[in-house]
XYZ file of C-alpha atoms in Angstrom:
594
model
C 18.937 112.856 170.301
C 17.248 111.678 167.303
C 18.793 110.264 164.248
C 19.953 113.176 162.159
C 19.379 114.105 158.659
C 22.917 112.994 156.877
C 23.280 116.137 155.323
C 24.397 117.106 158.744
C 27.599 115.345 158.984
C 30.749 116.597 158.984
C 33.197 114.427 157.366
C 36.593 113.248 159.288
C 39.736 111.704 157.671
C 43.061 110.432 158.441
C 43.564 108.924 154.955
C 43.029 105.744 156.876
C 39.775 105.529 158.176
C 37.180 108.200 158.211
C 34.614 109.460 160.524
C 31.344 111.596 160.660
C 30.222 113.995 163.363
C 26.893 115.442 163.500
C 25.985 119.165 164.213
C 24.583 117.894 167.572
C 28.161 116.726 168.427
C 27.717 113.229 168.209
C 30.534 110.650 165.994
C 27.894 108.319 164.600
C 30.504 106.639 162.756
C 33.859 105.654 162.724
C 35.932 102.611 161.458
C 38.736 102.849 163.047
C 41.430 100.581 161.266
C 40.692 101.278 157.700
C 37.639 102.794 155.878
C 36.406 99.191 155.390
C 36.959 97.795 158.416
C 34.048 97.271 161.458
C 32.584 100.551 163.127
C 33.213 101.395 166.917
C 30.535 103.960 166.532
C 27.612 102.865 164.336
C 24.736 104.953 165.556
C 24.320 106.458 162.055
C 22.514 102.934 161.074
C 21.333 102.109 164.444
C 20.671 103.856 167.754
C 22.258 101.125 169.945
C 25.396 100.671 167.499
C 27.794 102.791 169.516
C 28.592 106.929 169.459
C 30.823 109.418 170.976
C 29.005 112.508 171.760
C 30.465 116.099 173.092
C 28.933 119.388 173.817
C 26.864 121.690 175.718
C 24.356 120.666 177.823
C 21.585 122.837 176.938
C 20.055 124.094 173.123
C 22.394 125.773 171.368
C 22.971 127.574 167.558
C 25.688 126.114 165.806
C 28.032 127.344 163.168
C 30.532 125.469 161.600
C 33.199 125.392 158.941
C 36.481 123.664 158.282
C 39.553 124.889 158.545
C 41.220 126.414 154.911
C 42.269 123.095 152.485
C 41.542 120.770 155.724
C 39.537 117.981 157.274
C 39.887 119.158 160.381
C 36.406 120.307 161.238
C 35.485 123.281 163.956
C 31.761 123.777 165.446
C 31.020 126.969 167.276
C 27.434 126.331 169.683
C 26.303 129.466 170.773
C 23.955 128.887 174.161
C 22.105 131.393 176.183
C 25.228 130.926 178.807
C 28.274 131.706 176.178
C 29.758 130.071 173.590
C 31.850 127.044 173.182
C 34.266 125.931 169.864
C 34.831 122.080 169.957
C 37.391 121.488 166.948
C 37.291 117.770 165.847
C 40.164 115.534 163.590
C 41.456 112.446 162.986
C 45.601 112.928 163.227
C 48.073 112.629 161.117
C 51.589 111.136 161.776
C 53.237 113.970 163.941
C 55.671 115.372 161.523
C 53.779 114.357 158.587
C 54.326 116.840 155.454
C 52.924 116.881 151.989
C 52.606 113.362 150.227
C 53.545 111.630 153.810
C 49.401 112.362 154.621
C 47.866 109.124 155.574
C 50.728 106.618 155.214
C 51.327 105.470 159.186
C 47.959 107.250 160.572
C 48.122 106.364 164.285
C 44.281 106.318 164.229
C 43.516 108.523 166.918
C 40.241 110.996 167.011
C 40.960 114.243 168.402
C 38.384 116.801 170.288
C 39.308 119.888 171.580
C 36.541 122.016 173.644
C 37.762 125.812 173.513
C 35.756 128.240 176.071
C 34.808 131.205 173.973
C 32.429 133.539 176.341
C 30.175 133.320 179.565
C 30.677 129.974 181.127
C 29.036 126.555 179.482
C 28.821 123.579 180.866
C 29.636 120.604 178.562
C 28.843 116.802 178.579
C 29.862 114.367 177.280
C 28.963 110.698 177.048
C 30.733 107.771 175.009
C 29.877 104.211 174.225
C 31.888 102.728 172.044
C 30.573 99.228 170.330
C 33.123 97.686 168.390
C 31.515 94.787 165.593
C 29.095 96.711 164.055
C 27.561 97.087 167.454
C 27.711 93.698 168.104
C 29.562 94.189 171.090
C 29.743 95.750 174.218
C 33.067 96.223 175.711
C 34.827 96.265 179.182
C 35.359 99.478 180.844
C 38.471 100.078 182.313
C 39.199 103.375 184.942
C 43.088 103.508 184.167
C 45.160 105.318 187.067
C 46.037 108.153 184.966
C 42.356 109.024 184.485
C 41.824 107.515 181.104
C 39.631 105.019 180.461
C 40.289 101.431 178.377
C 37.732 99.897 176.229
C 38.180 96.553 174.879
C 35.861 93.889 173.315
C 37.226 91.436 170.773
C 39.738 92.631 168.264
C 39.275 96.162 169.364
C 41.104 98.035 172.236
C 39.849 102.350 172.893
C 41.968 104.161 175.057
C 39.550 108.133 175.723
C 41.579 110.175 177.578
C 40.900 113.709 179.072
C 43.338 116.761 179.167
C 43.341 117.396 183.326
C 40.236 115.024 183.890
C 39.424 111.843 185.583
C 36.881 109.769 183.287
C 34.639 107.629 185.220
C 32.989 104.933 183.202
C 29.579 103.045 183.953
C 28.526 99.664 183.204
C 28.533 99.926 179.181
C 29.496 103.854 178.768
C 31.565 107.284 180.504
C 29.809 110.139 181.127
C 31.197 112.999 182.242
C 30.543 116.920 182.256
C 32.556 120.002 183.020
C 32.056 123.713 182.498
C 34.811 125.939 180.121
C 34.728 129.926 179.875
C 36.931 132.232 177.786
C 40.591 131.056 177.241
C 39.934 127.466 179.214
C 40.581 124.644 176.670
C 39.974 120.830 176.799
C 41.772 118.445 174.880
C 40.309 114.531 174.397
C 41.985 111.659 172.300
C 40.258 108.421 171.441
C 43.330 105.816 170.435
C 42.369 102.676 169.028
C 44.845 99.610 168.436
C 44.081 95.393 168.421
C 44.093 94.252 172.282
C 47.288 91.836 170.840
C 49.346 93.930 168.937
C 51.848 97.787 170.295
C 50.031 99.388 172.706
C 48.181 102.704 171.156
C 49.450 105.754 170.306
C 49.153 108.954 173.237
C 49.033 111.917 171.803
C 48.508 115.772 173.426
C 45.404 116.843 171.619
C 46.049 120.436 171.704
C 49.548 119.760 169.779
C 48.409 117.095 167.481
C 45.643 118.753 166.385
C 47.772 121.706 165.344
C 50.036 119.140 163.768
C 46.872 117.547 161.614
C 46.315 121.040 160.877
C 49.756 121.435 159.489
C 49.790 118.235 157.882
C 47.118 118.993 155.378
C 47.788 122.576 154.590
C 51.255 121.259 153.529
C 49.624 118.752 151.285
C 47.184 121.046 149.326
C 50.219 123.667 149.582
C 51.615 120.935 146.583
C 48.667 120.790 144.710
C 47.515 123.997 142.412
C 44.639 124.584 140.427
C 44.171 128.101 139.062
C 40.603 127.622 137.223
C 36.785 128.794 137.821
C 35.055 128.481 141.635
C 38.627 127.557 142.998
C 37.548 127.625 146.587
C 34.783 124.531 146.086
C 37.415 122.340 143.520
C 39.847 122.458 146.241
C 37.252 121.324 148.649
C 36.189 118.591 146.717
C 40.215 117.401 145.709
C 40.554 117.896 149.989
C 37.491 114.797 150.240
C 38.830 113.320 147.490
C 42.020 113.238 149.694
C 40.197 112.424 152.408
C 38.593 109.323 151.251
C 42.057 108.643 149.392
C 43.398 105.252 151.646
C 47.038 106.526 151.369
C 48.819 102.816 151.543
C 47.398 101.778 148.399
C 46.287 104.920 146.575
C 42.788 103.719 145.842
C 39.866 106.112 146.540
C 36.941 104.677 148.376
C 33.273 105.572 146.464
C 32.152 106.691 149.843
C 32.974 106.942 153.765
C 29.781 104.747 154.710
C 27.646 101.680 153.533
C 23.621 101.326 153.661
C 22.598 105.208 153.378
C 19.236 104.728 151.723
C 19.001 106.070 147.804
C 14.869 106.880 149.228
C 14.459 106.177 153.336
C 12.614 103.046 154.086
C 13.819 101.214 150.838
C 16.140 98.955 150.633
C 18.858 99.867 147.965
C 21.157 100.303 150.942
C 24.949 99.398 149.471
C 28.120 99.301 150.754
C 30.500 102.165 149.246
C 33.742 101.421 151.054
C 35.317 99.879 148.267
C 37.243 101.408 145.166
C 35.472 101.171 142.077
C 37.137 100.723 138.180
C 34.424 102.196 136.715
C 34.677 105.109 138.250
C 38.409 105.297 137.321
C 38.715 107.683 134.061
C 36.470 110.298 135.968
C 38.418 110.196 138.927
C 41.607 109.979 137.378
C 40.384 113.091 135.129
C 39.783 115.254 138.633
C 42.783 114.357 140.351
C 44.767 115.577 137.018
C 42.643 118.735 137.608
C 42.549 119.128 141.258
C 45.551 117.722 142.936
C 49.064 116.173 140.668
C 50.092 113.159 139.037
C 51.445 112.186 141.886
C 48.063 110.962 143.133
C 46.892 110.117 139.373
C 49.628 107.342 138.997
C 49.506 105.883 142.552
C 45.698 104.930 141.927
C 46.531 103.993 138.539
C 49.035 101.352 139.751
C 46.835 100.311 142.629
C 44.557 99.392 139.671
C 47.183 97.521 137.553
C 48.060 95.281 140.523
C 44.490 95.164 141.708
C 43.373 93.412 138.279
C 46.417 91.289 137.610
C 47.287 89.142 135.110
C 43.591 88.982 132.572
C 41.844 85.867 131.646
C 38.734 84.779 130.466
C 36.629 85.938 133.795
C 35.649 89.865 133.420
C 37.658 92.009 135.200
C 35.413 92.873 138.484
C 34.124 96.169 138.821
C 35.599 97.025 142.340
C 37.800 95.893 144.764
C 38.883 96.251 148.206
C 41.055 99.194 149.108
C 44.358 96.963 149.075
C 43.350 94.792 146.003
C 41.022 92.014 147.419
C 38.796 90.865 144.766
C 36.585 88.801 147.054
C 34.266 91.382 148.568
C 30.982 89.318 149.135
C 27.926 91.038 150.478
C 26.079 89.802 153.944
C 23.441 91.657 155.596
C 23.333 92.882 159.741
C 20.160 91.447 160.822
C 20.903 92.968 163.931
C 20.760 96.782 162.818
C 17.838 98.632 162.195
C 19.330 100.959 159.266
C 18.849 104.353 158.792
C 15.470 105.927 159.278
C 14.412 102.242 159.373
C 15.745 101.141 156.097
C 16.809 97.455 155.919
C 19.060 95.817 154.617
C 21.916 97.243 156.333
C 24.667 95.511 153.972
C 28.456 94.639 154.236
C 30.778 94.050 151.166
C 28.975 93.801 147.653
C 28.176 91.697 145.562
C 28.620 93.822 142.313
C 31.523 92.385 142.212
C 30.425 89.205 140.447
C 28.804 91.085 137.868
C 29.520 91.171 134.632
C 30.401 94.995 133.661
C 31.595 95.837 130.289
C 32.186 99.034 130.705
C 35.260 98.527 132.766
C 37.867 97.543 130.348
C 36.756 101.132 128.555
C 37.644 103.047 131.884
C 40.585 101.586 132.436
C 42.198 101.997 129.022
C 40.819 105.959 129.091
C 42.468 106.375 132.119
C 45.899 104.824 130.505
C 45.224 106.909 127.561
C 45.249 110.199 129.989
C 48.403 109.426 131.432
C 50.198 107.948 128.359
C 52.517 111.387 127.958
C 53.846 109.904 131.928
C 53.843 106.237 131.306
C 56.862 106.536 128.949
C 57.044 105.679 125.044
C 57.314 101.607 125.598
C 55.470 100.288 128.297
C 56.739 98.115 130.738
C 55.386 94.370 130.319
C 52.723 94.687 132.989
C 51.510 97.441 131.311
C 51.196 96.118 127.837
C 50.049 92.805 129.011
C 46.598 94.663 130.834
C 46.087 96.524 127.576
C 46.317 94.028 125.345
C 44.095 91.920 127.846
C 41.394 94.249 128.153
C 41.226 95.215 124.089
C 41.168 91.636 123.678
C 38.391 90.749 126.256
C 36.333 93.827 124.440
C 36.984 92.389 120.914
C 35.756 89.125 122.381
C 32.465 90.119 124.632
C 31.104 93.479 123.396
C 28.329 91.716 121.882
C 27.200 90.308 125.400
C 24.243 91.736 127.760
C 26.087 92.984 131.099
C 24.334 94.801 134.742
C 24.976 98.426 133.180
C 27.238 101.177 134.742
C 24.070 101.350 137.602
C 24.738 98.164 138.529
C 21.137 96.471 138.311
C 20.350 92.938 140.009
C 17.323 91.883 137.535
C 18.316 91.596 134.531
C 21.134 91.620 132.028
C 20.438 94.071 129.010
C 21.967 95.581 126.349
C 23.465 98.799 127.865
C 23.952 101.962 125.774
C 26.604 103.427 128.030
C 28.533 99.242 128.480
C 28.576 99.354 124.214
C 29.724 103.287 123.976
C 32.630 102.366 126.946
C 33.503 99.119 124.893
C 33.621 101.168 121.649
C 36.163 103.393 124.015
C 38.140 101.136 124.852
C 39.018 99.833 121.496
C 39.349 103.475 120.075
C 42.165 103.856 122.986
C 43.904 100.348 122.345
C 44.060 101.095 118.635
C 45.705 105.125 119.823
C 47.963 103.305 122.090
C 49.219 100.281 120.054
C 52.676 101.967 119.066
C 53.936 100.938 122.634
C 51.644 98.211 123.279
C 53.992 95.677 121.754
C 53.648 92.573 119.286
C 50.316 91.456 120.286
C 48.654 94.806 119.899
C 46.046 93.998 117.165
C 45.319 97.417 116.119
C 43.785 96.932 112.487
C 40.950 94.066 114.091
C 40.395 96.545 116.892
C 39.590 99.252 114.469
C 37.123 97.225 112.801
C 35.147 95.610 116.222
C 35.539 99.282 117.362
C 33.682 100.669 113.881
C 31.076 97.806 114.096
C 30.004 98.807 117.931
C 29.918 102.625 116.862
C 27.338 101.543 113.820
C 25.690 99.327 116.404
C 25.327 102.086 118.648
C 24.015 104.683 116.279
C 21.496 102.353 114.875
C 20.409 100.161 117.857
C 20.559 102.859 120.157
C 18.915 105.753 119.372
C 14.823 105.587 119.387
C 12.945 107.359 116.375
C 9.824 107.889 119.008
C 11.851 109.139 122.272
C 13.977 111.574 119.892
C 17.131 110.364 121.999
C 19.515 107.612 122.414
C 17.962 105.589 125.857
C 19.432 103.526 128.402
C 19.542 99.935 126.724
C 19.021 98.735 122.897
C 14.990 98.562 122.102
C 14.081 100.658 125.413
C 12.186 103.535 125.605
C 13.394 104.477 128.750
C 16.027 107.898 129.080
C 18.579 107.193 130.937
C 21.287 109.869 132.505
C 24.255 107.731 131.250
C 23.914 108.853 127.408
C 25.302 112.052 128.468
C 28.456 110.066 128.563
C 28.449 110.243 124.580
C 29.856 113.426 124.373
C 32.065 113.239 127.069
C 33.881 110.142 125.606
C 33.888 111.799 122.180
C 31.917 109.333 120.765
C 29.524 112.222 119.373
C 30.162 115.992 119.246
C 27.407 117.395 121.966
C 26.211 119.308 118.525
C 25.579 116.439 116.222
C 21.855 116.836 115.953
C 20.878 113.384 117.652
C 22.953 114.827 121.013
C 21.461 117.811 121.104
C 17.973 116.385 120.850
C 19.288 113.441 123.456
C 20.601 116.365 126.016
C 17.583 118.212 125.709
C 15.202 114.987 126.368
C 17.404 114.365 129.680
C 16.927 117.950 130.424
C 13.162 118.285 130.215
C 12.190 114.752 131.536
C 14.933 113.836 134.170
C 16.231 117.164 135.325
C 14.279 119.265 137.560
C 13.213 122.606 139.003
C 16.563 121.912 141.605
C 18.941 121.356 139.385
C 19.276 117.728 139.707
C 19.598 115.093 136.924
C 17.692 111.343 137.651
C 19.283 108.738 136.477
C 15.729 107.162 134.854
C 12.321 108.218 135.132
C 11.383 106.276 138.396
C 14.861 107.231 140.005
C 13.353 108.628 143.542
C 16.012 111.441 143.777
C 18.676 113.888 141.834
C 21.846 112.206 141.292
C 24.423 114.683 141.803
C 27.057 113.293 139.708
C 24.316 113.269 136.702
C 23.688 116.731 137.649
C 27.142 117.702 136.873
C 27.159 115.446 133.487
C 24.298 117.861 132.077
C 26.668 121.065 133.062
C 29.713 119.299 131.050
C 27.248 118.383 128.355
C 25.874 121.771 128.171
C 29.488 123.539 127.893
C 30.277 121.282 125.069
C 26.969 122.099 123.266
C 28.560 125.788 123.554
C 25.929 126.829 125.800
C 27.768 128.526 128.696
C 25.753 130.278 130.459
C 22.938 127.923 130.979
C 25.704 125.972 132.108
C 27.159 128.091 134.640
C 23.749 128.425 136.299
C 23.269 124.880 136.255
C 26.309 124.469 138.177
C 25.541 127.196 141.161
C 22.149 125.436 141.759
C 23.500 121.867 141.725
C 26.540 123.678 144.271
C 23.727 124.921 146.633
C 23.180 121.493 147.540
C 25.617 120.598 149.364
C 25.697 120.665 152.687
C 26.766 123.559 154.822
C 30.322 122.707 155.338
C 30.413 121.468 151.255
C 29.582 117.687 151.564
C 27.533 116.387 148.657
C 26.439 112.706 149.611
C 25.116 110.563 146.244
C 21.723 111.880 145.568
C 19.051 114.654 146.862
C 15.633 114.317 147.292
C 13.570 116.285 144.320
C 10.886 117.119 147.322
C 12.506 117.968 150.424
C 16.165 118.667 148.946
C 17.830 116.636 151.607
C 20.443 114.413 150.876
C 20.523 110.517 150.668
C 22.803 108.029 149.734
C 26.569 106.847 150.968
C 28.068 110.147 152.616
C 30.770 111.831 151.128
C 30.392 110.273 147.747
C 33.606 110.687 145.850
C 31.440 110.900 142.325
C 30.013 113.815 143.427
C 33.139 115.899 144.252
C 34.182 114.259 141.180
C 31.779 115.562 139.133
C 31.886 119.341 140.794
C 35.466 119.022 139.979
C 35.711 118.015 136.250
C 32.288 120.477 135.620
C 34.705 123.031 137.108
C 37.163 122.213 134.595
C 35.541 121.908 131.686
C 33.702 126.026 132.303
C 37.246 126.563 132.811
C 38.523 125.394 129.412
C 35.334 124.550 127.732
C 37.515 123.688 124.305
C 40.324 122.015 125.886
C 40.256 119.430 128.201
């Protein structure tokens, strides 16, 4: 069983932690405690990093599909001897309705093998390694026919609906043989050796109880727009990669998917990102309710606390942490070979203007729901954030792709500062005393006429990535969307039709530069928005089905797709990219609007 492509994960959730199963029936990946946290099945960056695989013994043809506004994920393998349905999920709480999704997860993976016709004979083998893969647990044959799994800070309890598991030096393998009506339950528990022993659940009932549990959840959430079935997909990953204590949303299940296999831009995504707030804050507002909208959004104020001189970071950990330095696993090979694999990163020390513009968007979205007079928390991040604008627009930063050369002069870090500024001054009536709207009128004027003049390039016929470059970058498509320039204004246009003809492609898909190896979906969307608000609708609409017929075959869009092959790369889900399907949605929805 070789390493699959990663378009052929299915993605698992529990609001929690998160896990991906490939079409071959294999979990290559799982963090059990929290989406952050160490994998117990790593095989996705390394064979020898740990898996839990179950299905039939012999070639099958598979078919697969979640169930309607779930996570819960069912595989049918048709084999030459009959056909088997194994229906996979990560539990909710039993009992757990609407808004409840996610907040006590009892982290438990469920399996359920379901004879269909003829009679198949299934195996199954599982090997957990907790630590990355560092380690190699204990075995333990319990008398109830379970078996225990412990190594370090990690206890795994598999257990078997009517079977006796028999476990091996370092793994349990088992087979049995199903045919029509005969059903198989499994549950995989996980709690820390020290701590309440782990859950025990019947997998037949709390898989019908996960099932349940979401359908109640999207039950609250509406959306009555264009291609309803895919933007209530994407708001169900964007739940599903939602870690329901804090309300942050992690930029991706995984770390170290390759942006091009065998390089070594290989990040870690498990971590909630500010500059990705506005967007994501925008397709939530769309998608799902405010409900979800302010949770994040006060996640955020408490996650960047009281503001000083030091820039605000540009992520954080999914409860706050600010500290999320990087270290590599020497001891992993990486996907199809490609090394570093990393943990944490270290984008966190950069400096990133852009953020303070995000963040004050995003307060400016919800200021009809944060009342008339803001509380003093409120206020005080406001005020901080204008203030640290009025006081370092002028600076180079890293740039909203987050590069680890040089520091430039960012088109899209001056646009977001000149955002920011344009908000504060909008938003002064309840910002209090301090608010210093007429000074942030006139930095915000003075970065617009720096914009206009320093970043647009007479040659190029577009505005480019960074002041004095001649290099297009994806990001200007921003302009428009921020309402910094009508998508109209002559230099736009011109600027959305460079990005067209030199990044886009035959696919579909948007680079973000010239030398970017792949499509970046979220850019990809961008163009779509762009090309709405340039009144160009149809072109737009067709745009959109191509990027859509990327994704993978149970709608998973990971971060980019090769131009070549078309298969995907890149941290897998990415919440950008169901971000961007979902406010693209929108906006050929209520092109005039939003």
């Amino acid at each position: 069983m070789g390493q699959p492509p990663i378009s052929d994960y299915g993605f698992l959730s529990d609001c929690r932690s998160g896990a991906l199963v490939g079409r071959n029936g294999s979990v290559d990946w799982w963090c059990p405690d929290r989406f952050d946290s160490p994998s117990v099945f790593g095989r996705l960056l390394d064979p020898g990093a740990g898996h839990w695989w179950l299905g039939p013994l012999g070639p099958s043809r598979v078919q697969r599909a979640y169930r309607p506004d779930t996570l819960v994920l069912r595989t049918v393998h048709h084999t030459a001897e009959g056909s088997v349905a194994v229906t996979d999920a990560l539990a909710a709480e039993l009992g757990a309705r609407g808004h409840e999704l996610g907040m006590n997860s009892p982290a438990v993976l469920l399996r359920v093998v379901e004879g269909l016709s003829g009679r198949v004979r299934v195996g199954l083998e599982f090997a957990p390694r907790p630590e990355h893969g560092l380690l190699t647990p204990y075995l333990h044959e319990q008398p109830d026919g379970s078996v225990l799994a412990t190594a370090g800070p990690v206890a795994l309890t598999l257990r078997g609906t009517g079977l006796r598991l028999r476990a091996d030096v370092d793994r349990v393998r088992h087979e049995f043989e199903v045919g029509p009506g005969d059903t198989v339950g499994f549950d995989l528990a996980f709690c820390r050796p020290y701590g309440t022993p782990p859950v025990r659940l019947d997998p037949v009932v709390a898989l019908a109880e996960t099932v349940q549990a979401w359908e109640a959840y999207r039950e609250t959430h509406g959306y009555d727009g264009r291609y309803a079935p895919q933007v209530r997909h994407g708001a169900t990953v964007l739940t599903g990669l939602t870690y329901a204590r804090s309300g942050a949303v992690a930029a991706a299940l995984t770390t170290s998917l390759p942006e091009r296999c065998g390089g070594d831009r290989n990040y870690d995504y498990r971590y909630s990102w500010l500059r990705d707030f506005a967007m994501t804050l925008r397709a939530l507002w769309v998608a799902a309710c405010p409900d979800e909208a302010n949770r994040l959004f006060a996640w955020a104020a408490r996650s960047i606390g009281r503001i000083g001189a030091a820039p605000v970071p540009v992520m954080f950990g999914l409860e706050g942490e600010r500290d999320i330095s990087e270290h590599e696993l020497d001891h992993l090979r990486g996907y199809a070979g490609s090394r570093p694999v990393r943990i944490g990163n270290d984008a966190w020390r950069q400096r990133q203007l852009d953020v303070p513009g995000e963040v004050i968007s995003a307060v400016w979205r919800l200021h009809d729901y944060l009342g008339e007079t803001f509380d003093e928390e409120l206020r005080e991040m406001v005020v901080g954030l204008a203030e640290q604008v009025a006081s370092t627009w002028r600076l180079p930063d890293r740039g909203m792709w987050e590069a680890r050369d040089t520091e430039r002069h960012y088109l899209s870090s001056k646009v977001l500062c000149w955002t920011a500024l344009d908000r504060a001054v909008a938003l002064a009536p309840r910002l209090g005393e301090r608010a210093d709207a007429p000074r942030w009128a006139v930095i915000r004027d003075e970065i617009r006429e720096t914009v206009l003049r320093d970043g647009w390039n007479d040659r190029i016929g577009a505005f480019t990535g960074a002041f004095g470059s001649a290099e297009l970058d994806a990001s200007a498509l921003l302009l428009p969307m921020l309402d910094f320039l009508p998508a109209t204004e002559a230099r736009m246009r011109s600027t959305i039709e460079a990005v067209e003809r030199e990044l886009g492609s035959s696919r579909g898909l948007v680079r973000r530069w010239s030398t970017d190896p792949a499509g970046f979906v979220l850019c990809s969307f961008w163009l779509v928005e762009c090309l709405v608000m340039a009144g160009e609708q149809e072109r737009a609409d067709r745009l959109f089905q191509q990027v859509l017929g990327h994704a993978n075959d149970v709608g998973l869009f990971a971060e980019q797709v090769d131009l070549r092959t078309g298969t995907q790369l890149g941290n897998m889900p990415q919440a950008l990219s169901h971000i961007g399907l979902i406010n693209a949605a929108w906006r050929l929805t209520e092109p005039a609007t939003d």
